[in-house]
mmCIF file of C-alpha atoms in Angstrom:
data_model
loop_
_atom_site.group_PDB
_atom_site.id
_atom_site.type_symbol
_atom_site.label_atom_id
_atom_site.label_comp_id
_atom_site.label_asym_id
_atom_site.label_seq_id
_atom_site.Cartn_x
_atom_site.Cartn_y
_atom_site.Cartn_z
ATOM 1 C CA MET A 1 0.017 0.023 -0.288
ATOM 2 C CA ASN A 2 1.258 3.352 -0.546
ATOM 3 C CA PHE A 3 0.044 7.133 -0.471
ATOM 4 C CA TYR A 4 -1.567 7.181 -3.796
ATOM 5 C CA ASN A 5 -3.936 4.098 -2.945
ATOM 6 C CA LEU A 6 -5.014 6.232 -0.168
ATOM 7 C CA SER A 7 -5.502 9.195 -2.441
ATOM 8 C CA VAL A 8 -7.817 7.091 -5.028
ATOM 9 C CA PHE A 9 -10.045 5.769 -1.961
ATOM 10 C CA CYS A 10 -10.575 9.140 -0.476
ATOM 11 C CA LYS A 11 -11.703 10.544 -3.987
ATOM 12 C CA VAL A 12 -13.763 7.631 -4.474
ATOM 13 C CA VAL A 13 -15.518 8.206 -1.254
ATOM 14 C CA GLN A 14 -15.938 11.942 -2.430
ATOM 15 C CA MET A 15 -17.446 11.113 -5.289
ATOM 16 C CA GLU A 16 -19.641 8.199 -3.987
ATOM 17 C CA SER A 17 -18.893 5.842 -7.267
ATOM 18 C CA ILE A 18 -15.796 3.987 -8.564
ATOM 19 C CA SER A 19 -17.007 4.757 -12.092
ATOM 20 C CA LYS A 20 -17.278 8.461 -11.821
ATOM 21 C CA THR A 21 -13.633 8.641 -10.036
ATOM 22 C CA ALA A 22 -12.470 6.469 -13.046
ATOM 23 C CA LYS A 23 -13.828 9.205 -15.547
ATOM 24 C CA GLU A 24 -12.680 11.872 -13.468
ATOM 25 C CA MET A 25 -8.809 10.406 -13.191
ATOM 26 C CA LEU A 26 -9.004 8.799 -16.867
ATOM 27 C CA THR A 27 -8.512 5.475 -15.751
ATOM 28 C CA SER A 28 -10.468 2.418 -15.671
ATOM 29 C CA PRO A 29 -12.777 1.003 -12.969
ATOM 30 C CA ALA A 30 -10.876 -1.966 -12.644
ATOM 31 C CA ALA A 31 -7.576 -0.108 -11.621
ATOM 32 C CA ILE A 32 -9.691 2.258 -9.226
ATOM 33 C CA SER A 33 -10.995 -1.200 -8.028
ATOM 34 C CA GLY A 34 -7.462 -2.522 -7.362
ATOM 35 C CA HIS A 35 -6.359 0.580 -4.961
ATOM 36 C CA ILE A 36 -8.991 -0.147 -2.786
ATOM 37 C CA ARG A 37 -8.598 -3.955 -2.746
ATOM 38 C CA GLU A 38 -4.754 -3.070 -1.889
ATOM 39 C CA ILE A 39 -5.743 -1.348 1.076
ATOM 40 C CA GLU A 40 -7.885 -3.604 2.136
ATOM 41 C CA ARG A 41 -5.681 -6.242 2.094
ATOM 42 C CA HIS A 42 -3.017 -4.366 4.038
ATOM 43 C CA PHE A 43 -5.757 -3.467 6.970
ATOM 44 C CA GLY A 44 -7.094 -6.966 6.748
ATOM 45 C CA ALA A 45 -10.794 -5.068 6.489
ATOM 46 C CA LYS A 46 -13.548 -4.294 3.815
ATOM 47 C CA LEU A 47 -13.767 -0.542 3.114
ATOM 48 C CA THR A 48 -16.787 -0.216 1.160
ATOM 49 C CA GLU A 49 -20.148 -1.570 0.173
ATOM 50 C CA ARG A 50 -22.714 -1.552 -2.591
ATOM 51 C CA SER A 51 -25.586 0.948 -1.926
ATOM 52 C CA GLY A 52 -27.762 0.992 -5.392
ATOM 53 C CA ARG A 53 -25.506 2.645 -7.798
ATOM 54 C CA ASN A 54 -23.230 4.214 -5.494
ATOM 55 C CA ILE A 55 -21.006 2.741 -2.600
ATOM 56 C CA LYS A 56 -20.965 3.532 1.177
ATOM 57 C CA LEU A 57 -18.423 3.300 3.534
ATOM 58 C CA THR A 58 -18.577 0.290 6.133
ATOM 59 C CA PRO A 59 -17.423 1.493 9.702
ATOM 60 C CA SER A 60 -13.962 0.212 8.911
ATOM 61 C CA GLY A 61 -13.659 2.353 5.997
ATOM 62 C CA LEU A 62 -14.696 5.210 7.739
ATOM 63 C CA GLU A 63 -12.014 5.140 10.064
ATOM 64 C CA ILE A 64 -9.629 4.495 7.554
ATOM 65 C CA TYR A 65 -10.821 7.603 5.761
ATOM 66 C CA LYS A 66 -10.567 9.958 8.291
ATOM 67 C CA TYR A 67 -6.746 9.079 8.632
ATOM 68 C CA ALA A 68 -6.342 8.976 4.923
ATOM 69 C CA LEU A 69 -7.384 12.564 4.485
ATOM 70 C CA GLU A 70 -5.045 13.537 7.143
ATOM 71 C CA ILE A 71 -2.087 11.794 5.347
ATOM 72 C CA GLU A 72 -2.913 13.155 1.935
ATOM 73 C CA GLN A 73 -2.810 16.763 3.713
ATOM 74 C CA MET A 74 0.323 16.135 5.152
ATOM 75 C CA ASP A 75 1.746 14.773 2.109
ATOM 76 C CA LYS A 76 0.422 17.880 0.547
ATOM 77 C CA LYS A 77 2.642 20.066 3.403
ATOM 78 C CA VAL A 78 5.553 17.958 3.003
ATOM 79 C CA LYS A 79 6.083 18.465 -0.752
ATOM 80 C CA GLU A 80 4.879 22.027 -0.435
ATOM 81 C CA LYS A 81 7.949 22.221 2.268
ATOM 82 C CA LEU A 82 10.488 21.030 -0.330
ATOM 83 C CA SER A 83 9.374 22.694 -3.135
ATOM 84 C CA GLN A 84 10.553 25.538 -1.011
ATOM 85 C CA LEU A 85 13.914 23.921 -0.361
ATOM 86 C CA LYS A 86 14.764 22.755 -3.867
ATOM 87 C CA GLU A 87 16.632 24.908 -6.527
ATOM 88 C CA PRO A 88 14.721 26.630 -8.855
ATOM 89 C CA ALA A 89 13.835 24.116 -12.085
ATOM 90 C CA GLN A 90 15.257 24.421 -15.371
ATOM 91 C CA ALA A 91 12.935 25.490 -17.690
ATOM 92 C CA VAL A 92 12.513 23.267 -20.817
ATOM 93 C CA SER A 93 10.388 23.695 -23.935
ATOM 94 C CA ILE A 94 9.244 20.759 -25.785
ATOM 95 C CA GLY A 95 7.020 20.406 -28.671
ATOM 96 C CA VAL A 96 4.385 17.575 -28.893
ATOM 97 C CA THR A 97 1.286 16.810 -30.800
ATOM 98 C CA HIS A 98 -1.739 17.613 -29.255
ATOM 99 C CA VAL A 99 -3.125 13.810 -28.021
ATOM 100 C CA LEU A 100 0.402 13.647 -26.235
ATOM 101 C CA PHE A 101 -0.203 17.424 -24.717
ATOM 102 C CA ASN A 102 -3.428 16.482 -23.245
ATOM 103 C CA LEU A 103 -1.693 13.214 -21.956
ATOM 104 C CA LEU A 104 1.236 14.767 -20.636
ATOM 105 C CA ASN A 105 -0.473 17.630 -19.149
ATOM 106 C CA GLU A 106 -2.810 15.090 -16.916
ATOM 107 C CA SER A 107 0.094 13.096 -15.824
ATOM 108 C CA LEU A 108 2.218 16.186 -14.693
ATOM 109 C CA ARG A 109 -0.737 17.404 -12.612
ATOM 110 C CA ARG A 110 -1.509 14.422 -11.299
ATOM 111 C CA LYS A 111 1.658 13.209 -10.291
ATOM 112 C CA SER A 112 4.524 16.078 -8.797
ATOM 113 C CA TYR A 113 8.633 15.089 -8.696
ATOM 114 C CA PRO A 114 9.817 17.576 -6.133
ATOM 115 C CA PHE A 115 13.270 16.866 -6.698
ATOM 116 C CA THR A 116 13.426 17.262 -10.395
ATOM 117 C CA SER A 117 15.543 19.963 -12.082
ATOM 118 C CA LEU A 118 13.209 20.051 -14.792
ATOM 119 C CA GLN A 119 9.923 22.168 -15.619
ATOM 120 C CA LEU A 120 8.379 20.941 -18.652
ATOM 121 C CA ASN A 121 6.834 23.827 -20.864
ATOM 122 C CA LEU A 122 4.934 21.828 -23.447
ATOM 123 C CA ASN A 123 3.918 23.508 -26.759
ATOM 124 C CA PRO A 124 1.113 21.346 -28.900
ATOM 125 C CA SER A 125 1.469 21.286 -32.675
ATOM 126 C CA PRO A 126 1.745 18.896 -35.392
ATOM 127 C CA SER A 127 4.883 16.464 -35.428
ATOM 128 C CA PHE A 128 6.150 18.295 -38.617
ATOM 129 C CA ASP A 129 5.865 22.024 -37.264
ATOM 130 C CA THR A 130 7.562 20.717 -33.754
ATOM 131 C CA CYS A 131 10.845 19.295 -36.124
ATOM 132 C CA LYS A 132 10.957 22.376 -37.723
ATOM 133 C CA LEU A 133 10.573 24.265 -34.603
ATOM 134 C CA VAL A 134 13.112 22.490 -33.130
ATOM 135 C CA GLU A 135 15.735 22.824 -36.040
ATOM 136 C CA ASN A 136 15.500 26.382 -35.979
ATOM 137 C CA GLU A 137 15.779 26.700 -32.110
ATOM 138 C CA SER A 138 12.316 28.239 -31.551
ATOM 139 C CA LEU A 139 11.948 24.897 -29.314
ATOM 140 C CA GLN A 140 14.770 23.090 -27.122
ATOM 141 C CA PHE A 141 13.052 19.672 -27.809
ATOM 142 C CA GLY A 142 9.836 17.523 -29.500
ATOM 143 C CA LEU A 143 8.054 14.720 -28.894
ATOM 144 C CA VAL A 144 7.261 13.120 -32.553
ATOM 145 C CA SER A 145 6.733 9.819 -34.375
ATOM 146 C CA THR A 146 9.923 8.064 -34.961
ATOM 147 C CA ARG A 147 8.613 7.916 -38.700
ATOM 148 C CA MET A 148 8.408 11.500 -38.724
ATOM 149 C CA ILE A 149 12.177 12.367 -38.287
ATOM 150 C CA THR A 150 13.272 9.052 -40.115
ATOM 151 C CA GLN A 151 11.512 9.237 -43.292
ATOM 152 C CA VAL A 152 9.853 12.373 -43.452
ATOM 153 C CA TYR A 153 11.433 15.392 -42.056
ATOM 154 C CA GLN A 154 15.304 14.343 -42.345
ATOM 155 C CA THR A 155 17.746 16.852 -41.530
ATOM 156 C CA ASN A 156 21.333 16.340 -40.164
ATOM 157 C CA GLN A 157 20.772 19.262 -38.122
ATOM 158 C CA LEU A 158 18.721 17.003 -35.680
ATOM 159 C CA ASP A 159 19.085 13.917 -33.455
ATOM 160 C CA HIS A 160 16.479 11.509 -32.077
ATOM 161 C CA ASP A 161 16.073 8.685 -29.221
ATOM 162 C CA ILE A 162 12.798 6.240 -29.344
ATOM 163 C CA ILE A 163 11.599 6.460 -25.960
ATOM 164 C CA PHE A 164 8.239 4.824 -26.162
ATOM 165 C CA SER A 165 5.906 3.359 -28.557
ATOM 166 C CA VAL A 166 1.840 3.828 -28.625
ATOM 167 C CA PRO A 167 -0.406 0.737 -30.148
ATOM 168 C CA LEU A 168 -2.401 1.261 -33.086
ATOM 169 C CA VAL A 169 -5.846 -0.314 -32.192
ATOM 170 C CA ILE A 170 -8.679 -1.394 -34.659
ATOM 171 C CA VAL A 171 -11.975 -0.210 -33.431
ATOM 172 C CA CYS A 172 -15.822 -0.894 -33.996
ATOM 173 C CA SER A 173 -19.018 0.053 -32.672
ATOM 174 C CA GLU A 174 -20.533 -1.782 -29.807
ATOM 175 C CA GLY A 175 -23.069 -3.479 -32.098
ATOM 176 C CA HIS A 176 -20.550 -4.658 -34.461
ATOM 177 C CA PRO A 177 -20.207 -8.446 -35.034
ATOM 178 C CA PHE A 178 -16.705 -8.207 -33.704
ATOM 179 C CA ALA A 179 -17.132 -6.476 -30.576
ATOM 180 C CA GLY A 180 -16.206 -8.969 -27.600
ATOM 181 C CA ASN A 181 -15.374 -11.686 -30.238
ATOM 182 C CA THR A 182 -11.813 -13.005 -29.385
ATOM 183 C CA GLY A 183 -11.599 -15.510 -32.130
ATOM 184 C CA ILE A 184 -11.051 -12.666 -35.153
ATOM 185 C CA GLN A 185 -8.186 -13.215 -37.797
ATOM 186 C CA LYS A 186 -6.815 -11.191 -40.047
ATOM 187 C CA LYS A 187 -8.618 -13.109 -43.147
ATOM 188 C CA ASP A 188 -11.759 -11.820 -41.282
ATOM 189 C CA LEU A 189 -10.549 -8.048 -42.006
ATOM 190 C CA GLU A 190 -10.037 -8.394 -45.483
ATOM 191 C CA ASN A 191 -13.065 -7.307 -47.453
ATOM 192 C CA GLN A 192 -14.179 -5.071 -44.170
ATOM 193 C CA PRO A 193 -14.570 -1.147 -44.856
ATOM 194 C CA PHE A 194 -11.831 0.293 -42.960
ATOM 195 C CA LEU A 195 -11.757 4.212 -42.059
ATOM 196 C CA MET A 196 -8.016 5.353 -41.543
ATOM 197 C CA THR A 197 -6.071 8.761 -41.578
ATOM 198 C CA PRO A 198 -3.469 9.105 -44.606
ATOM 199 C CA HIS A 199 -0.845 9.444 -42.173
ATOM 200 C CA ALA A 200 -1.936 6.034 -40.232
ATOM 201 C CA LYS A 201 -1.940 4.428 -43.747
ATOM 202 C CA LYS A 202 1.434 5.142 -44.741
ATOM 203 C CA ARG A 203 2.682 4.452 -41.694
ATOM 204 C CA GLY A 204 1.094 0.959 -41.434
ATOM 205 C CA LYS A 205 3.135 0.383 -44.560
ATOM 206 C CA PHE A 206 6.326 0.639 -42.535
ATOM 207 C CA ALA A 207 4.664 -1.578 -39.931
ATOM 208 C CA GLN A 208 6.193 -5.308 -39.373
ATOM 209 C CA SER A 209 2.732 -6.975 -39.394
ATOM 210 C CA GLY A 210 1.590 -4.203 -42.328
ATOM 211 C CA LEU A 211 -1.697 -3.603 -43.684
ATOM 212 C CA SER A 212 -1.470 -4.790 -47.330
ATOM 213 C CA PHE A 213 -4.197 -7.194 -46.592
ATOM 214 C CA LEU A 214 -6.698 -4.819 -46.422
ATOM 215 C CA LYS A 215 -8.645 -4.294 -49.549
ATOM 216 C CA ASN A 216 -11.354 -1.541 -48.466
ATOM 217 C CA ILE A 217 -9.756 1.564 -47.102
ATOM 218 C CA VAL A 218 -11.161 4.974 -47.316
ATOM 219 C CA GLU A 219 -8.921 7.787 -46.339
ATOM 220 C CA ILE A 220 -10.373 10.429 -43.887
ATOM 221 C CA GLY A 221 -8.259 13.245 -42.694
ATOM 222 C CA ASP A 222 -10.190 14.259 -39.562
ATOM 223 C CA ILE A 223 -9.967 11.409 -36.657
ATOM 224 C CA GLU A 224 -13.188 13.057 -34.878
ATOM 225 C CA THR A 225 -15.002 12.261 -38.265
ATOM 226 C CA ILE A 226 -13.538 8.720 -38.305
ATOM 227 C CA LYS A 227 -14.705 8.045 -34.654
ATOM 228 C CA ASN A 228 -18.357 9.137 -34.978
ATOM 229 C CA ALA A 229 -18.894 7.471 -38.014
ATOM 230 C CA VAL A 230 -17.596 4.256 -36.333
ATOM 231 C CA MET A 231 -19.758 5.152 -33.575
ATOM 232 C CA ASN A 232 -22.974 5.162 -35.487
ATOM 233 C CA GLY A 233 -22.950 1.817 -36.182
ATOM 234 C CA LYS A 234 -22.897 1.680 -39.948
ATOM 235 C CA GLY A 235 -20.374 -1.625 -39.942
ATOM 236 C CA LEU A 236 -17.717 0.392 -40.185
ATOM 237 C CA LEU A 237 -13.824 -0.314 -38.497
ATOM 238 C CA ALA A 238 -10.971 2.053 -38.221
ATOM 239 C CA ILE A 239 -7.430 2.009 -37.246
ATOM 240 C CA LEU A 240 -6.082 4.618 -34.580
ATOM 241 C CA SER A 241 -3.699 5.133 -32.058
ATOM 242 C CA TYR A 242 -4.833 4.116 -28.797
ATOM 243 C CA PRO A 243 -5.086 7.989 -27.010
ATOM 244 C CA ASP A 244 -7.064 8.831 -29.922
ATOM 245 C CA VAL A 245 -9.938 6.501 -28.778
ATOM 246 C CA LYS A 246 -9.004 5.895 -25.026
ATOM 247 C CA LYS A 247 -12.087 7.898 -23.659
ATOM 248 C CA GLU A 248 -14.420 6.242 -25.929
ATOM 249 C CA ILE A 249 -13.367 2.737 -25.513
ATOM 250 C CA GLU A 250 -13.600 3.504 -21.599
ATOM 251 C CA SER A 251 -16.887 4.731 -21.742
ATOM 252 C CA GLY A 252 -18.318 1.829 -23.980
ATOM 253 C CA GLN A 253 -18.858 4.222 -27.008
ATOM 254 C CA LEU A 254 -16.512 2.002 -29.196
ATOM 255 C CA SER A 255 -15.024 -1.137 -28.714
ATOM 256 C CA MET A 256 -11.650 -2.811 -29.390
ATOM 257 C CA VAL A 257 -11.198 -5.750 -32.198
ATOM 258 C CA ASN A 258 -8.943 -7.904 -30.595
ATOM 259 C CA VAL A 259 -7.311 -9.877 -33.596
ATOM 260 C CA GLN A 260 -5.271 -12.643 -33.111
ATOM 261 C CA ASP A 261 -2.520 -12.351 -35.320
ATOM 262 C CA PHE A 262 -2.150 -8.665 -35.838
ATOM 263 C CA GLN A 263 -0.580 -6.012 -34.002
ATOM 264 C CA PHE A 264 1.604 -3.182 -34.233
ATOM 265 C CA ASP A 265 1.978 0.259 -32.976
ATOM 266 C CA THR A 266 3.663 3.937 -33.362
ATOM 267 C CA ARG A 267 7.226 4.625 -31.919
ATOM 268 C CA PHE A 268 7.841 7.876 -30.602
ATOM 269 C CA SER A 269 11.169 9.685 -30.076
ATOM 270 C CA ILE A 270 12.431 12.712 -28.468
ATOM 271 C CA ILE A 271 14.146 14.892 -31.023
ATOM 272 C CA TYR A 272 16.862 17.332 -30.563
ATOM 273 C CA ARG A 273 19.621 19.584 -32.209
ATOM 274 C CA ARG A 274 23.278 17.867 -31.911
ATOM 275 C CA GLU A 275 24.713 20.387 -29.690
ATOM 276 C CA ASN A 276 21.825 19.571 -27.091
ATOM 277 C CA GLN A 277 23.140 15.908 -26.515
ATOM 278 C CA LYS A 278 24.056 16.368 -22.865
ATOM 279 C CA ASN A 279 20.654 17.735 -21.892
ATOM 280 C CA ASN A 280 18.841 15.109 -23.891
ATOM 281 C CA GLU A 281 19.496 12.204 -20.987
ATOM 282 C CA LEU A 282 18.182 14.679 -18.507
ATOM 283 C CA ILE A 283 14.563 15.380 -20.240
ATOM 284 C CA LYS A 284 14.477 11.599 -21.657
ATOM 285 C CA ASN A 285 14.911 10.042 -18.085
ATOM 286 C CA HIS A 286 12.304 12.663 -16.979
ATOM 287 C CA LEU A 287 9.585 11.853 -19.786
ATOM 288 C CA LYS A 288 10.055 8.333 -19.276
ATOM 289 C CA LYS A 289 9.535 8.544 -15.442
ATOM 290 C CA THR A 290 6.250 10.788 -16.747
ATOM 291 C CA PHE A 291 5.056 8.116 -18.932
ATOM 292 C CA GLN A 292 5.582 5.304 -16.274
ATOM 293 C CA GLN A 293 2.066 6.214 -14.518
ATOM 294 C CA GLU A 294 -0.560 3.282 -13.732
ATOM 295 C CA TRP A 295 -3.236 4.964 -16.100
ATOM 296 C CA LEU A 296 -1.004 4.968 -19.289
ATOM 297 C CA GLN A 297 -0.269 1.112 -18.919
ATOM 298 C CA PRO A 298 -1.597 -0.732 -20.485
ATOM 299 C CA PRO A 299 -1.351 -0.762 -23.550
ATOM 300 C CA PHE A 300 1.376 2.212 -23.638
ATOM 301 C CA ILE A 301 4.575 0.224 -23.753
ATOM 302 C CA LEU A 302 7.829 1.827 -22.624
ATOM 303 C CA SER A 303 11.046 1.275 -25.095
ATOM 304 C CA LYS A 304 13.852 -0.541 -23.182
#
């Protein structure tokens, strides 16, 4: 058991719902329940019980909640005191895509590192623009797809290191015959109508498993349009990166299609000017630590 288990428990008590807490914290109900079970195992006591659609505290849960609130307040005071003692953080500007901007912002907001010497200033921009901004020194670093820096925006001014990968997933509507079906194979997808962004289609050609077996692909540039079309239940499927559909999958608006013999991902690299190699190790480790949050795993896969 740790401080974070107690913090999640306090949130559940305040919202009176595991599902509402999961939605608020951008994670799954199963993950929230896991935190509560960890506390129950530690103290050997039942914390909550059902009350209609909501939950209520057991007598033991009420006592633990009182102390958990005190611990949470003490934790905040200690962090505030430490923040006053540490040296001013080095500000670092980093360009990221809009999806990663939202995920990083949420992760940094929910998890602080009082002993870090870095303060990340995130700048949301398309990957190509980020490369350009880093090259002309308007930004110090960028976080872009590895394909972007190795095959699209090729320059001698920038170096890159792969830092993590994000799976691409196949999604369908909840009413689609493939939803919840664990026996789907690639051959079952061959003639299915797929929506895909042009970038994803190009990216897929370089993926190890490939997408050449798909025969019915319609390219649409707007991800929101793709998601809405699939959710409307017209028999369409789509291939998108997991962060783009995370909320819809967790809310039940979309369902992942589990294909037995098909899986690939998109690698992301940190980019920097060659003369900035020394500072790169510091920010790379900081970003890896930031992405090592429970709510990003799985399906986020950190690169070794």
